[in-house]
Amino acid sequence: MWKYCLRRILGMIPMLFLISIVVFTLAKMMLGDALSGEIDPLNTDPVYIEDMREKLGYNDPYHIQYGRWISDFIQGDFGRSVRYKMPVSDLIGEKLENTIFLGISALIITYFLSFTMGIFAGRKPYTIGDHIIGAANYFGMAIPSFVAGVFAIYFFSFHLGIFPSNGSVDITLQNGTVEYWLSKLHHVILPALVLGLLSTASYTQFLRNDIIENSRKDFVRTARAKGTSNRKIYHVHILRNSIIPLITFLGFDIVSLVSGAIITETIFTYPGIGQLFVQSVQTNDYAVLMALTMMFSCLVLVGNLVADILYGVVDPRIRLD
């Protein structure tokens, strides 16, 4: 397995290099540049502006600018945000904590609900409960995340007043206290529900259908013929085989949570890297935009690697050579 992981990691290097070229090219194709955020906004002298453009390297050929950017990027220098006036690495570090907290909360909600409803629907197919769960799942898959977010804010925040509609914590509380962390949990529940429910519906249906399919296979009939209890058949034979594909989805969840967080954090004004990405596009904060795009690309590659490794771990029939 270690050789397989090493080969996959080495294979990521040329892919990330090609991605970096695409990211840099697309950033340069966008209208405007970050010069206005790096010079004195009150000085409109054309000579001053041209001198600063030359000094900051905006007049250099694109391959020189790319070489300078990728060299600094490899060394951990992602540049400086022209909007927040601080290093991009520090800015992402501040926002990343909230996104990780949101992602973990959404994962817990996704797997808890999908396992609970999927096992119930799989063990009791074609009952009233199964039909209710199926209808709820199809309804959940049909609603876009931005529509679900807006309705959640209106109903749970404005109408019922149960959860806050924006932010990640009450700013009046002191960092590190019990009240502070309870406030963070209170703020994250609603966006985590919206983000987690994106995958819950499909996972529930997948688990339900897999349980029904496995319950009809020969090894289950053999276990019943030997007098094995129904509980043991479901928990040891059927469920054990049905959750194997579902566990492997964890690697792909890393990607889907990040992409879903971009929309969810924007709707809930939740200060994470998803909202930061949207703001960097709107304000032409190119250093932040390129750093986040490279980070998302790395997460996609890492997520695929984790999915492949998990598949080999949970299913001994798969050999990672």
PDB file of N, CA, C and O in Angstrom, residues 88-149:
ATOM      1  N   VAL A  88      -1.558  36.017   2.521  1.00  0.00           N
ATOM      2  CA  VAL A  88      -2.650  35.111   2.160  1.00  0.00           C
ATOM      3  C   VAL A  88      -2.653  33.881   3.054  1.00  0.00           C
ATOM      4  O   VAL A  88      -3.718  33.379   3.434  1.00  0.00           O
ATOM      5  N   SER A  89      -1.463  33.379   3.417  1.00  0.00           N
ATOM      6  CA  SER A  89      -1.391  32.187   4.264  1.00  0.00           C
ATOM      7  C   SER A  89      -2.044  32.438   5.616  1.00  0.00           C
ATOM      8  O   SER A  89      -2.758  31.569   6.144  1.00  0.00           O
ATOM      9  N   ASP A  90      -1.814  33.613   6.190  1.00  0.00           N
ATOM     10  CA  ASP A  90      -2.440  33.948   7.478  1.00  0.00           C
ATOM     11  C   ASP A  90      -3.957  34.105   7.320  1.00  0.00           C
ATOM     12  O   ASP A  90      -4.724  33.682   8.199  1.00  0.00           O
ATOM     13  N   LEU A  91      -4.369  34.705   6.219  1.00  0.00           N
ATOM     14  CA  LEU A  91      -5.796  34.917   5.977  1.00  0.00           C
ATOM     15  C   LEU A  91      -6.523  33.577   5.819  1.00  0.00           C
ATOM     16  O   LEU A  91      -7.593  33.364   6.411  1.00  0.00           O
ATOM     17  N   ILE A  92      -5.955  32.676   5.027  1.00  0.00           N
ATOM     18  CA  ILE A  92      -6.574  31.362   4.836  1.00  0.00           C
ATOM     19  C   ILE A  92      -6.585  30.588   6.148  1.00  0.00           C
ATOM     20  O   ILE A  92      -7.552  29.884   6.465  1.00  0.00           O
ATOM     21  N   GLY A  93      -5.506  30.716   6.928  1.00  0.00           N
ATOM     22  CA  GLY A  93      -5.450  30.036   8.217  1.00  0.00           C
ATOM     23  C   GLY A  93      -6.566  30.469   9.145  1.00  0.00           C
ATOM     24  O   GLY A  93      -7.129  29.650   9.886  1.00  0.00           O
ATOM     25  N   GLU A  94      -6.905  31.753   9.126  1.00  0.00           N
ATOM     26  CA  GLU A  94      -7.990  32.261   9.969  1.00  0.00           C
ATOM     27  C   GLU A  94      -9.344  31.695   9.535  1.00  0.00           C
ATOM     28  O   GLU A  94     -10.181  31.337  10.380  1.00  0.00           O
ATOM     29  N   LYS A  95      -9.564  31.620   8.233  1.00  0.00           N
ATOM     30  CA  LYS A  95     -10.860  31.180   7.719  1.00  0.00           C
ATOM     31  C   LYS A  95     -10.997  29.658   7.703  1.00  0.00           C
ATOM     32  O   LYS A  95     -12.116  29.130   7.764  1.00  0.00           O
ATOM     33  N   LEU A  96      -9.860  28.950   7.615  1.00  0.00           N
ATOM     34  CA  LEU A  96      -9.893  27.503   7.453  1.00  0.00           C
ATOM     35  C   LEU A  96     -10.505  26.803   8.664  1.00  0.00           C
ATOM     36  O   LEU A  96     -11.181  25.776   8.523  1.00  0.00           O
ATOM     37  N   GLU A  97     -10.280  27.348   9.853  1.00  0.00           N
ATOM     38  CA  GLU A  97     -10.822  26.742  11.069  1.00  0.00           C
ATOM     39  C   GLU A  97     -12.340  26.635  11.002  1.00  0.00           C
ATOM     40  O   GLU A  97     -12.923  25.593  11.346  1.00  0.00           O
ATOM     41  N   ASN A  98     -12.998  27.703  10.541  1.00  0.00           N
ATOM     42  CA  ASN A  98     -14.459  27.685  10.452  1.00  0.00           C
ATOM     43  C   ASN A  98     -14.948  26.681   9.409  1.00  0.00           C
ATOM     44  O   ASN A  98     -15.942  25.984   9.635  1.00  0.00           O
ATOM     45  N   THR A  99     -14.246  26.604   8.268  1.00  0.00           N
ATOM     46  CA  THR A  99     -14.662  25.670   7.221  1.00  0.00           C
ATOM     47  C   THR A  99     -14.478  24.222   7.664  1.00  0.00           C
ATOM     48  O   THR A  99     -15.322  23.365   7.368  1.00  0.00           O
ATOM     49  N   ILE A 100     -13.393  23.929   8.365  1.00  0.00           N
ATOM     50  CA  ILE A 100     -13.179  22.571   8.873  1.00  0.00           C
ATOM     51  C   ILE A 100     -14.267  22.204   9.875  1.00  0.00           C
ATOM     52  O   ILE A 100     -14.819  21.091   9.847  1.00  0.00           O
ATOM     53  N   PHE A 101     -14.596  23.136  10.765  1.00  0.00           N
ATOM     54  CA  PHE A 101     -15.652  22.897  11.754  1.00  0.00           C
ATOM     55  C   PHE A 101     -16.996  22.655  11.058  1.00  0.00           C
ATOM     56  O   PHE A 101     -17.750  21.746  11.419  1.00  0.00           O
ATOM     57  N   LEU A 102     -17.274  23.453  10.027  1.00  0.00           N
ATOM     58  CA  LEU A 102     -18.508  23.283   9.263  1.00  0.00           C
ATOM     59  C   LEU A 102     -18.509  21.950   8.529  1.00  0.00           C
ATOM     60  O   LEU A 102     -19.527  21.236   8.513  1.00  0.00           O
ATOM     61  N   GLY A 103     -17.391  21.585   7.919  1.00  0.00           N
ATOM     62  CA  GLY A 103     -17.308  20.341   7.162  1.00  0.00           C
ATOM     63  C   GLY A 103     -17.475  19.108   8.045  1.00  0.00           C
ATOM     64  O   GLY A 103     -18.190  18.161   7.677  1.00  0.00           O
ATOM     65  N   ILE A 104     -16.815  19.103   9.215  1.00  0.00           N
ATOM     66  CA  ILE A 104     -16.942  17.961  10.123  1.00  0.00           C
ATOM     67  C   ILE A 104     -18.377  17.842  10.628  1.00  0.00           C
ATOM     68  O   ILE A 104     -18.938  16.738  10.709  1.00  0.00           O
ATOM     69  N   SER A 105     -18.992  18.963  10.961  1.00  0.00           N
ATOM     70  CA  SER A 105     -20.388  18.947  11.421  1.00  0.00           C
ATOM     71  C   SER A 105     -21.309  18.413  10.337  1.00  0.00           C
ATOM     72  O   SER A 105     -22.218  17.615  10.609  1.00  0.00           O
ATOM     73  N   ALA A 106     -21.081  18.842   9.092  1.00  0.00           N
ATOM     74  CA  ALA A 106     -21.907  18.366   7.981  1.00  0.00           C
ATOM     75  C   ALA A 106     -21.708  16.871   7.739  1.00  0.00           C
ATOM     76  O   ALA A 106     -22.673  16.148   7.433  1.00  0.00           O
ATOM     77  N   LEU A 107     -20.465  16.384   7.883  1.00  0.00           N
ATOM     78  CA  LEU A 107     -20.198  14.956   7.707  1.00  0.00           C
ATOM     79  C   LEU A 107     -20.915  14.122   8.762  1.00  0.00           C
ATOM     80  O   LEU A 107     -21.482  13.061   8.455  1.00  0.00           O
ATOM     81  N   ILE A 108     -20.883  14.585  10.010  1.00  0.00           N
ATOM     82  CA  ILE A 108     -21.566  13.860  11.081  1.00  0.00           C
ATOM     83  C   ILE A 108     -23.060  13.771  10.788  1.00  0.00           C
ATOM     84  O   ILE A 108     -23.678  12.705  10.933  1.00  0.00           O
ATOM     85  N   ILE A 109     -23.646  14.882  10.368  1.00  0.00           N
ATOM     86  CA  ILE A 109     -25.078  14.896  10.042  1.00  0.00           C
ATOM     87  C   ILE A 109     -25.364  13.969   8.870  1.00  0.00           C
ATOM     88  O   ILE A 109     -26.330  13.186   8.893  1.00  0.00           O
ATOM     89  N   THR A 110     -24.532  14.026   7.828  1.00  0.00           N
ATOM     90  CA  THR A 110     -24.750  13.201   6.643  1.00  0.00           C
ATOM     91  C   THR A 110     -24.746  11.720   6.967  1.00  0.00           C
ATOM     92  O   THR A 110     -25.677  10.981   6.621  1.00  0.00           O
ATOM     93  N   TYR A 111     -23.687  11.260   7.639  1.00  0.00           N
ATOM     94  CA  TYR A 111     -23.551   9.828   7.889  1.00  0.00           C
ATOM     95  C   TYR A 111     -24.525   9.335   8.952  1.00  0.00           C
ATOM     96  O   TYR A 111     -25.016   8.200   8.862  1.00  0.00           O
ATOM     97  N   PHE A 112     -24.838  10.154   9.940  1.00  0.00           N
ATOM     98  CA  PHE A 112     -25.802   9.731  10.960  1.00  0.00           C
ATOM     99  C   PHE A 112     -27.188   9.543  10.336  1.00  0.00           C
ATOM    100  O   PHE A 112     -27.833   8.506  10.535  1.00  0.00           O
ATOM    101  N   LEU A 113     -27.644  10.535   9.578  1.00  0.00           N
ATOM    102  CA  LEU A 113     -28.976  10.448   8.985  1.00  0.00           C
ATOM    103  C   LEU A 113     -29.050   9.371   7.903  1.00  0.00           C
ATOM    104  O   LEU A 113     -30.027   8.612   7.833  1.00  0.00           O
ATOM    105  N   SER A 114     -28.028   9.301   7.052  1.00  0.00           N
ATOM    106  CA  SER A 114     -28.072   8.326   5.962  1.00  0.00           C
ATOM    107  C   SER A 114     -27.988   6.897   6.480  1.00  0.00           C
ATOM    108  O   SER A 114     -28.685   6.003   5.965  1.00  0.00           O
ATOM    109  N   PHE A 115     -27.166   6.649   7.519  1.00  0.00           N
ATOM    110  CA  PHE A 115     -27.087   5.305   8.080  1.00  0.00           C
ATOM    111  C   PHE A 115     -28.397   4.937   8.772  1.00  0.00           C
ATOM    112  O   PHE A 115     -28.901   3.823   8.616  1.00  0.00           O
ATOM    113  N   THR A 116     -28.942   5.872   9.541  1.00  0.00           N
ATOM    114  CA  THR A 116     -30.181   5.589  10.270  1.00  0.00           C
ATOM    115  C   THR A 116     -31.334   5.308   9.315  1.00  0.00           C
ATOM    116  O   THR A 116     -32.026   4.281   9.426  1.00  0.00           O
ATOM    117  N   MET A 117     -31.570   6.212   8.357  1.00  0.00           N
ATOM    118  CA  MET A 117     -32.697   6.041   7.442  1.00  0.00           C
ATOM    119  C   MET A 117     -32.438   4.927   6.431  1.00  0.00           C
ATOM    120  O   MET A 117     -33.360   4.198   6.063  1.00  0.00           O
ATOM    121  N   GLY A 118     -31.202   4.782   5.972  1.00  0.00           N
ATOM    122  CA  GLY A 118     -30.894   3.748   4.984  1.00  0.00           C
ATOM    123  C   GLY A 118     -31.058   2.341   5.547  1.00  0.00           C
ATOM    124  O   GLY A 118     -31.598   1.452   4.876  1.00  0.00           O
ATOM    125  N   ILE A 119     -30.600   2.135   6.793  1.00  0.00           N
ATOM    126  CA  ILE A 119     -30.746   0.814   7.421  1.00  0.00           C
ATOM    127  C   ILE A 119     -32.217   0.495   7.675  1.00  0.00           C
ATOM    128  O   ILE A 119     -32.681  -0.627   7.437  1.00  0.00           O
ATOM    129  N   PHE A 120     -32.968   1.497   8.151  1.00  0.00           N
ATOM    130  CA  PHE A 120     -34.395   1.270   8.406  1.00  0.00           C
ATOM    131  C   PHE A 120     -35.129   0.932   7.111  1.00  0.00           C
ATOM    132  O   PHE A 120     -35.905  -0.031   7.047  1.00  0.00           O
ATOM    133  N   ALA A 121     -34.890   1.735   6.060  1.00  0.00           N
ATOM    134  CA  ALA A 121     -35.578   1.500   4.791  1.00  0.00           C
ATOM    135  C   ALA A 121     -35.136   0.195   4.146  1.00  0.00           C
ATOM    136  O   ALA A 121     -35.938  -0.483   3.489  1.00  0.00           O
ATOM    137  N   GLY A 122     -33.856  -0.200   4.327  1.00  0.00           N
ATOM    138  CA  GLY A 122     -33.364  -1.442   3.744  1.00  0.00           C
ATOM    139  C   GLY A 122     -33.903  -2.674   4.444  1.00  0.00           C
ATOM    140  O   GLY A 122     -34.152  -3.708   3.805  1.00  0.00           O
ATOM    141  N   ARG A 123     -34.084  -2.582   5.765  1.00  0.00           N
ATOM    142  CA  ARG A 123     -34.606  -3.736   6.519  1.00  0.00           C
ATOM    143  C   ARG A 123     -36.117  -3.881   6.379  1.00  0.00           C
ATOM    144  O   ARG A 123     -36.651  -4.973   6.511  1.00  0.00           O
ATOM    145  N   LYS A 124     -36.799  -2.770   6.104  1.00  0.00           N
ATOM    146  CA  LYS A 124     -38.259  -2.799   5.967  1.00  0.00           C
ATOM    147  C   LYS A 124     -38.677  -2.144   4.654  1.00  0.00           C
ATOM    148  O   LYS A 124     -39.309  -1.093   4.635  1.00  0.00           O
ATOM    149  N   PRO A 125     -38.268  -2.763   3.543  1.00  0.00           N
ATOM    150  CA  PRO A 125     -38.588  -2.155   2.235  1.00  0.00           C
ATOM    151  C   PRO A 125     -40.078  -2.232   1.910  1.00  0.00           C
ATOM    152  O   PRO A 125     -40.787  -3.125   2.364  1.00  0.00           O
ATOM    153  N   TYR A 126     -40.512  -1.238   1.132  1.00  0.00           N
ATOM    154  CA  TYR A 126     -41.880  -1.172   0.616  1.00  0.00           C
ATOM    155  C   TYR A 126     -42.942  -1.024   1.713  1.00  0.00           C
ATOM    156  O   TYR A 126     -44.116  -1.330   1.495  1.00  0.00           O
ATOM    157  N   THR A 127     -42.507  -0.562   2.891  1.00  0.00           N
ATOM    158  CA  THR A 127     -43.448  -0.235   3.951  1.00  0.00           C
ATOM    159  C   THR A 127     -43.757   1.262   3.899  1.00  0.00           C
ATOM    160  O   THR A 127     -43.162   2.015   3.106  1.00  0.00           O
ATOM    161  N   ILE A 128     -44.671   1.705   4.768  1.00  0.00           N
ATOM    162  CA  ILE A 128     -45.014   3.132   4.802  1.00  0.00           C
ATOM    163  C   ILE A 128     -43.789   3.959   5.171  1.00  0.00           C
ATOM    164  O   ILE A 128     -43.525   5.014   4.577  1.00  0.00           O
ATOM    165  N   GLY A 129     -43.011   3.471   6.151  1.00  0.00           N
ATOM    166  CA  GLY A 129     -41.799   4.194   6.552  1.00  0.00           C
ATOM    167  C   GLY A 129     -40.803   4.306   5.417  1.00  0.00           C
ATOM    168  O   GLY A 129     -40.177   5.359   5.226  1.00  0.00           O
ATOM    169  N   ASP A 130     -40.637   3.241   4.649  1.00  0.00           N
ATOM    170  CA  ASP A 130     -39.722   3.260   3.503  1.00  0.00           C
ATOM    171  C   ASP A 130     -40.181   4.260   2.462  1.00  0.00           C
ATOM    172  O   ASP A 130     -39.381   5.017   1.899  1.00  0.00           O
ATOM    173  N   HIS A 131     -41.487   4.308   2.195  1.00  0.00           N
ATOM    174  CA  HIS A 131     -42.010   5.246   1.204  1.00  0.00           C
ATOM    175  C   HIS A 131     -41.862   6.698   1.676  1.00  0.00           C
ATOM    176  O   HIS A 131     -41.572   7.592   0.864  1.00  0.00           O
ATOM    177  N   ILE A 132     -42.028   6.936   2.965  1.00  0.00           N
ATOM    178  CA  ILE A 132     -41.861   8.299   3.501  1.00  0.00           C
ATOM    179  C   ILE A 132     -40.412   8.744   3.361  1.00  0.00           C
ATOM    180  O   ILE A 132     -40.120   9.871   2.934  1.00  0.00           O
ATOM    181  N   ILE A 133     -39.487   7.846   3.716  1.00  0.00           N
ATOM    182  CA  ILE A 133     -38.063   8.169   3.595  1.00  0.00           C
ATOM    183  C   ILE A 133     -37.689   8.393   2.126  1.00  0.00           C
ATOM    184  O   ILE A 133     -36.942   9.324   1.781  1.00  0.00           O
ATOM    185  N   GLY A 134     -38.215   7.555   1.235  1.00  0.00           N
ATOM    186  CA  GLY A 134     -37.931   7.715  -0.196  1.00  0.00           C
ATOM    187  C   GLY A 134     -38.450   9.030  -0.739  1.00  0.00           C
ATOM    188  O   GLY A 134     -37.756   9.714  -1.510  1.00  0.00           O
ATOM    189  N   ALA A 135     -39.660   9.413  -0.336  1.00  0.00           N
ATOM    190  CA  ALA A 135     -40.227  10.687  -0.788  1.00  0.00           C
ATOM    191  C   ALA A 135     -39.402  11.856  -0.280  1.00  0.00           C
ATOM    192  O   ALA A 135     -39.144  12.825  -1.013  1.00  0.00           O
ATOM    193  N   ALA A 136     -38.970  11.773   0.994  1.00  0.00           N
ATOM    194  CA  ALA A 136     -38.150  12.838   1.573  1.00  0.00           C
ATOM    195  C   ALA A 136     -36.804  12.934   0.851  1.00  0.00           C
ATOM    196  O   ALA A 136     -36.287  14.033   0.611  1.00  0.00           O
ATOM    197  N   ASN A 137     -36.243  11.785   0.476  1.00  0.00           N
ATOM    198  CA  ASN A 137     -34.955  11.785  -0.219  1.00  0.00           C
ATOM    199  C   ASN A 137     -35.073  12.415  -1.606  1.00  0.00           C
ATOM    200  O   ASN A 137     -34.232  13.231  -2.009  1.00  0.00           O
ATOM    201  N   TYR A 138     -36.101  12.039  -2.355  1.00  0.00           N
ATOM    202  CA  TYR A 138     -36.282  12.609  -3.698  1.00  0.00           C
ATOM    203  C   TYR A 138     -36.565  14.113  -3.618  1.00  0.00           C
ATOM    204  O   TYR A 138     -36.119  14.889  -4.466  1.00  0.00           O
ATOM    205  N   PHE A 139     -37.277  14.501  -2.577  1.00  0.00           N
ATOM    206  CA  PHE A 139     -37.540  15.923  -2.375  1.00  0.00           C
ATOM    207  C   PHE A 139     -36.241  16.660  -2.060  1.00  0.00           C
ATOM    208  O   PHE A 139     -35.992  17.764  -2.570  1.00  0.00           O
ATOM    209  N   GLY A 140     -35.389  16.037  -1.228  1.00  0.00           N
ATOM    210  CA  GLY A 140     -34.113  16.655  -0.880  1.00  0.00           C
ATOM    211  C   GLY A 140     -33.171  16.756  -2.060  1.00  0.00           C
ATOM    212  O   GLY A 140     -32.445  17.746  -2.209  1.00  0.00           O
ATOM    213  N   MET A 141     -33.172  15.735  -2.933  1.00  0.00           N
ATOM    214  CA  MET A 141     -32.286  15.762  -4.106  1.00  0.00           C
ATOM    215  C   MET A 141     -32.754  16.761  -5.152  1.00  0.00           C
ATOM    216  O   MET A 141     -31.972  17.233  -5.968  1.00  0.00           O
ATOM    217  N   ALA A 142     -34.045  17.099  -5.132  1.00  0.00           N
ATOM    218  CA  ALA A 142     -34.590  18.012  -6.137  1.00  0.00           C
ATOM    219  C   ALA A 142     -34.370  19.478  -5.792  1.00  0.00           C
ATOM    220  O   ALA A 142     -34.437  20.336  -6.670  1.00  0.00           O
ATOM    221  N   ILE A 143     -34.095  19.787  -4.515  1.00  0.00           N
ATOM    222  CA  ILE A 143     -33.955  21.184  -4.091  1.00  0.00           C
ATOM    223  C   ILE A 143     -32.489  21.601  -4.151  1.00  0.00           C
ATOM    224  O   ILE A 143     -31.641  20.977  -3.509  1.00  0.00           O
ATOM    225  N   PRO A 144     -32.139  22.648  -4.908  1.00  0.00           N
ATOM    226  CA  PRO A 144     -30.758  23.150  -4.924  1.00  0.00           C
ATOM    227  C   PRO A 144     -30.352  23.674  -3.547  1.00  0.00           C
ATOM    228  O   PRO A 144     -31.198  24.094  -2.758  1.00  0.00           O
ATOM    229  N   SER A 145     -29.056  23.654  -3.282  1.00  0.00           N
ATOM    230  CA  SER A 145     -28.562  24.051  -1.961  1.00  0.00           C
ATOM    231  C   SER A 145     -28.859  25.513  -1.656  1.00  0.00           C
ATOM    232  O   SER A 145     -29.170  25.860  -0.505  1.00  0.00           O
ATOM    233  N   PHE A 146     -28.786  26.381  -2.675  1.00  0.00           N
ATOM    234  CA  PHE A 146     -29.020  27.802  -2.401  1.00  0.00           C
ATOM    235  C   PHE A 146     -30.497  28.069  -2.080  1.00  0.00           C
ATOM    236  O   PHE A 146     -30.810  28.948  -1.277  1.00  0.00           O
ATOM    237  N   VAL A 147     -31.397  27.276  -2.679  1.00  0.00           N
ATOM    238  CA  VAL A 147     -32.819  27.407  -2.345  1.00  0.00           C
ATOM    239  C   VAL A 147     -33.073  26.888  -0.933  1.00  0.00           C
ATOM    240  O   VAL A 147     -33.793  27.513  -0.144  1.00  0.00           O
ATOM    241  N   ALA A 148     -32.468  25.740  -0.605  1.00  0.00           N
ATOM    242  CA  ALA A 148     -32.621  25.178   0.741  1.00  0.00           C
ATOM    243  C   ALA A 148     -32.061  26.121   1.796  1.00  0.00           C
ATOM    244  O   ALA A 148     -32.643  26.273   2.880  1.00  0.00           O
ATOM    245  N   GLY A 149     -30.947  26.780   1.490  1.00  0.00           N
ATOM    246  CA  GLY A 149     -30.351  27.715   2.437  1.00  0.00           C
ATOM    247  C   GLY A 149     -31.235  28.911   2.707  1.00  0.00           C
ATOM    248  O   GLY A 149     -31.399  29.330   3.860  1.00  0.00           O
TER     249      GLY A 149
END
